């Protein structure tokens, strides 16, 4: 059971970005989760559950996704190959975990890639074990925020969902991930 | 107006830093005062519906600090830094009349040499352009200059500028491209977008418009990017400015403070004492955990301060600077404060003076 513990402040309204105006084209900014969220919103990259369709998000950034058999402890990787950026994800893991992995690797791409496009940045140890390096922490936070936006999770709880497993299914994440999110939002789980 | 616009919220750390700025430093800085809520009111004293203190006390302090100076004034667009009073000023009726009334009353107090108000917008306005026009026209009747703060994340500025420029009535426009937090990794991406925006906007703005680029690179959580005991990172706002040199672009930053405020977060397990020292184009820090079983922070801060002043890159030509004085005093055994908030003030104090020097040196080079 989740108990409400927070209150949201007022709004300024959200203006709709103009459709691609060829007169004032600007390059895409890929620097933070806000940029990714904006792309998802503007391009309507949602799945049938209303959650981010990660394959389409990756495709927008020209990142290929490969579902592969990897060692059990490895969730995935982010590599820059001669064909471009690739996210690998362990096909043996449950679907919810694979989603989190893709979001996690997307976080590495957004925040940690080397912008000169070289293969200097390549790391096959992007797996979520007990590794708590700053970059892993940041990528985990990115994934959690992308898949379980604070306002949406709060909205569902305020709307009456008090069962963690129902919430987890709704956002297509693992129970563990949802528990962590709900606690981080200040709710108390009994 | 000076060549350095310092964006500052109404926070304790920022106000403390500004209170300790010398007149010489303030002479070279134009503050952009972003009006934000006060501190959270404890539950037992909470009146409904407001749960944040009014900003009047902090604004009062800012008025004293910057009395007689040129200032720019804006309302925060961060919803979590807002309160009911600020929200009400985003009421778009009659050309944002509530905001205009507030800024006009502030001007009537005559504590500043001049006020440049920022244009505010509300996306919920069904009559957006009409109210925007009315706001700009009214502000231009009263003030000699107005500012438009354009977030790099959205591209609404092109539409807005088309509306704004027809109402300026020859008054000056300050076009501020606000990049917010820019990490060193993402600097390239930001530079490309900012460059393109400048290229696109120059042909459509009045010729007397000043273009400003603002950014900050101090992370919200240093643990995410930095080493355990020591690390340094590049100041993206300075690197961006260097890339725009010679193009007439004004420099602006957030005083080495991350735009996101963490005052709502309770650090239940404490924090790691850390001291940051901004240099001309980078920041270094030293930090150390309290020994196990120790509750007091002051001894650890003394040790961290000693580590800091011992670093070869610790500034030796800023001994009069308040922030540097606090670090040296702490290294000598004094206990200026064990609150992280205090050390944010120290960092901001050193950073602003260092940037003033850098910009003045650049101007001398250009003039020479």
PDB file of N, CA, C and O in Angstrom, chain A residues 21-27, chain B residues 155 157-158 161-162 175 177 192-205 211:
ATOM      1  N   UNK A  21      10.046  23.945 -39.155  1.00  0.00           N
ATOM      2  CA  UNK A  21      10.042  25.157 -39.958  1.00  0.00           C
ATOM      3  C   UNK A  21      11.391  25.209 -40.664  1.00  0.00           C
ATOM      4  O   UNK A  21      12.410  25.456 -40.029  1.00  0.00           O
ATOM      5  N   UNK A  22      11.360  25.005 -41.983  1.00  0.00           N
ATOM      6  CA  UNK A  22      12.632  24.876 -42.698  1.00  0.00           C
ATOM      7  C   UNK A  22      13.438  26.164 -42.614  1.00  0.00           C
ATOM      8  O   UNK A  22      14.636  26.164 -42.793  1.00  0.00           O
ATOM      9  N   UNK A  23      12.743  27.275 -42.304  1.00  0.00           N
ATOM     10  CA  UNK A  23      13.438  28.559 -42.229  1.00  0.00           C
ATOM     11  C   UNK A  23      14.437  28.598 -41.067  1.00  0.00           C
ATOM     12  O   UNK A  23      15.486  29.184 -41.162  1.00  0.00           O
ATOM     13  N   UNK A  24      14.086  27.997 -39.943  1.00  0.00           N
ATOM     14  CA  UNK A  24      14.901  28.115 -38.738  1.00  0.00           C
ATOM     15  C   UNK A  24      15.324  26.764 -38.181  1.00  0.00           C
ATOM     16  O   UNK A  24      15.181  26.493 -37.004  1.00  0.00           O
ATOM     17  N   UNK A  25      15.848  25.917 -39.027  1.00  0.00           N
ATOM     18  CA  UNK A  25      16.288  24.600 -38.578  1.00  0.00           C
ATOM     19  C   UNK A  25      17.432  24.717 -37.588  1.00  0.00           C
ATOM     20  O   UNK A  25      18.339  25.536 -37.756  1.00  0.00           O
ATOM     21  N   UNK A  26      17.372  23.903 -36.554  1.00  0.00           N
ATOM     22  CA  UNK A  26      18.470  23.833 -35.590  1.00  0.00           C
ATOM     23  C   UNK A  26      18.853  22.374 -35.419  1.00  0.00           C
ATOM     24  O   UNK A  26      18.006  21.492 -35.558  1.00  0.00           O
ATOM     25  N   UNK A  27      20.116  22.106 -35.103  1.00  0.00           N
ATOM     26  CA  UNK A  27      20.492  20.710 -34.860  1.00  0.00           C
ATOM     27  C   UNK A  27      19.829  20.219 -33.573  1.00  0.00           C
ATOM     28  O   UNK A  27      19.503  21.002 -32.689  1.00  0.00           O
TER      29      UNK A  27
ATOM     30  N   UNK B 155      12.342  25.970 -29.213  1.00  0.00           N
ATOM     31  CA  UNK B 155      12.609  26.820 -30.380  1.00  0.00           C
ATOM     32  C   UNK B 155      11.472  27.803 -30.618  1.00  0.00           C
ATOM     33  O   UNK B 155      11.214  28.192 -31.753  1.00  0.00           O
ATOM     34  N   UNK B 157      11.407  30.802 -29.764  1.00  0.00           N
ATOM     35  CA  UNK B 157      11.892  32.185 -29.849  1.00  0.00           C
ATOM     36  C   UNK B 157      11.612  32.799 -31.212  1.00  0.00           C
ATOM     37  O   UNK B 157      11.365  34.013 -31.316  1.00  0.00           O
ATOM     38  N   UNK B 158      11.645  31.986 -32.275  1.00  0.00           N
ATOM     39  CA  UNK B 158      11.483  32.570 -33.614  1.00  0.00           C
ATOM     40  C   UNK B 158      10.097  33.183 -33.780  1.00  0.00           C
ATOM     41  O   UNK B 158       9.945  34.311 -34.264  1.00  0.00           O
ATOM     42  N   UNK B 161       9.866  36.307 -31.351  1.00  0.00           N
ATOM     43  CA  UNK B 161      10.611  37.492 -31.790  1.00  0.00           C
ATOM     44  C   UNK B 161       9.855  38.224 -32.897  1.00  0.00           C
ATOM     45  O   UNK B 161       9.847  39.462 -32.933  1.00  0.00           O
ATOM     46  N   UNK B 162       9.189  37.487 -33.755  1.00  0.00           N
ATOM     47  CA  UNK B 162       8.408  38.126 -34.815  1.00  0.00           C
ATOM     48  C   UNK B 162       7.353  39.043 -34.204  1.00  0.00           C
ATOM     49  O   UNK B 162       7.050  40.113 -34.728  1.00  0.00           O
ATOM     50  N   UNK B 175      18.624  39.563 -25.828  1.00  0.00           N
ATOM     51  CA  UNK B 175      18.184  38.221 -26.223  1.00  0.00           C
ATOM     52  C   UNK B 175      19.108  37.221 -25.543  1.00  0.00           C
ATOM     53  O   UNK B 175      20.268  37.081 -25.938  1.00  0.00           O
ATOM     54  N   UNK B 177      20.179  33.570 -24.680  1.00  0.00           N
ATOM     55  CA  UNK B 177      20.064  32.143 -25.002  1.00  0.00           C
ATOM     56  C   UNK B 177      20.556  31.394 -23.760  1.00  0.00           C
ATOM     57  O   UNK B 177      21.741  31.426 -23.435  1.00  0.00           O
ATOM     58  N   UNK B 192      26.799  23.584 -31.149  1.00  0.00           N
ATOM     59  CA  UNK B 192      26.196  23.521 -32.489  1.00  0.00           C
ATOM     60  C   UNK B 192      24.819  24.160 -32.501  1.00  0.00           C
ATOM     61  O   UNK B 192      24.469  24.912 -33.417  1.00  0.00           O
ATOM     62  N   UNK B 193      24.046  23.856 -31.463  1.00  0.00           N
ATOM     63  CA  UNK B 193      22.665  24.379 -31.439  1.00  0.00           C
ATOM     64  C   UNK B 193      22.663  25.890 -31.171  1.00  0.00           C
ATOM     65  O   UNK B 193      21.910  26.635 -31.806  1.00  0.00           O
ATOM     66  N   UNK B 194      23.494  26.331 -30.246  1.00  0.00           N
ATOM     67  CA  UNK B 194      23.540  27.763 -29.940  1.00  0.00           C
ATOM     68  C   UNK B 194      24.012  28.548 -31.159  1.00  0.00           C
ATOM     69  O   UNK B 194      23.446  29.596 -31.506  1.00  0.00           O
ATOM     70  N   UNK B 195      25.035  28.033 -31.832  1.00  0.00           N
ATOM     71  CA  UNK B 195      25.565  28.721 -33.024  1.00  0.00           C
ATOM     72  C   UNK B 195      24.482  28.908 -34.068  1.00  0.00           C
ATOM     73  O   UNK B 195      24.361  29.973 -34.681  1.00  0.00           O
ATOM     74  N   UNK B 196      23.731  27.835 -34.284  1.00  0.00           N
ATOM     75  CA  UNK B 196      22.687  27.884 -35.302  1.00  0.00           C
ATOM     76  C   UNK B 196      21.603  28.881 -34.904  1.00  0.00           C
ATOM     77  O   UNK B 196      21.078  29.613 -35.747  1.00  0.00           O
ATOM     78  N   UNK B 197      21.280  28.907 -33.613  1.00  0.00           N
ATOM     79  CA  UNK B 197      20.248  29.845 -33.167  1.00  0.00           C
ATOM     80  C   UNK B 197      20.710  31.281 -33.385  1.00  0.00           C
ATOM     81  O   UNK B 197      19.944  32.128 -33.838  1.00  0.00           O
ATOM     82  N   UNK B 198      21.969  31.541 -33.070  1.00  0.00           N
ATOM     83  CA  UNK B 198      22.500  32.896 -33.278  1.00  0.00           C
ATOM     84  C   UNK B 198      22.457  33.255 -34.755  1.00  0.00           C
ATOM     85  O   UNK B 198      22.025  34.349 -35.147  1.00  0.00           O
ATOM     86  N   UNK B 199      22.875  32.303 -35.574  1.00  0.00           N
ATOM     87  CA  UNK B 199      22.885  32.542 -37.035  1.00  0.00           C
ATOM     88  C   UNK B 199      21.471  32.821 -37.549  1.00  0.00           C
ATOM     89  O   UNK B 199      21.255  33.710 -38.368  1.00  0.00           O
ATOM     90  N   UNK B 200      20.491  32.060 -37.021  1.00  0.00           N
ATOM     91  CA  UNK B 200      19.103  32.223 -37.474  1.00  0.00           C
ATOM     92  C   UNK B 200      18.489  33.515 -36.971  1.00  0.00           C
ATOM     93  O   UNK B 200      17.685  34.152 -37.661  1.00  0.00           O
ATOM     94  N   UNK B 201      18.855  33.898 -35.728  1.00  0.00           N
ATOM     95  CA  UNK B 201      18.140  35.002 -35.085  1.00  0.00           C
ATOM     96  C   UNK B 201      18.683  36.364 -35.503  1.00  0.00           C
ATOM     97  O   UNK B 201      17.945  37.354 -35.540  1.00  0.00           O
ATOM     98  N   UNK B 202      19.959  36.415 -35.853  1.00  0.00           N
ATOM     99  CA  UNK B 202      20.580  37.722 -36.142  1.00  0.00           C
ATOM    100  C   UNK B 202      19.850  38.512 -37.239  1.00  0.00           C
ATOM    101  O   UNK B 202      19.638  39.718 -37.087  1.00  0.00           O
ATOM    102  N   UNK B 203      19.438  37.878 -38.324  1.00  0.00           N
ATOM    103  CA  UNK B 203      18.767  38.659 -39.371  1.00  0.00           C
ATOM    104  C   UNK B 203      17.391  39.181 -38.978  1.00  0.00           C
ATOM    105  O   UNK B 203      16.868  40.080 -39.628  1.00  0.00           O
ATOM    106  N   UNK B 204      16.789  38.627 -37.924  1.00  0.00           N
ATOM    107  CA  UNK B 204      15.402  39.022 -37.633  1.00  0.00           C
ATOM    108  C   UNK B 204      15.262  39.875 -36.377  1.00  0.00           C
ATOM    109  O   UNK B 204      14.163  40.307 -36.042  1.00  0.00           O
ATOM    110  N   UNK B 205      16.355  40.117 -35.668  1.00  0.00           N
ATOM    111  CA  UNK B 205      16.261  40.962 -34.481  1.00  0.00           C
ATOM    112  C   UNK B 205      16.721  42.375 -34.828  1.00  0.00           C
ATOM    113  O   UNK B 205      17.490  42.568 -35.763  1.00  0.00           O
ATOM    114  N   UNK B 211      22.983  40.051 -27.791  1.00  0.00           N
ATOM    115  CA  UNK B 211      22.791  38.607 -27.659  1.00  0.00           C
ATOM    116  C   UNK B 211      23.681  38.108 -26.521  1.00  0.00           C
ATOM    117  O   UNK B 211      24.867  38.440 -26.443  1.00  0.00           O
TER     118      UNK B 211
END
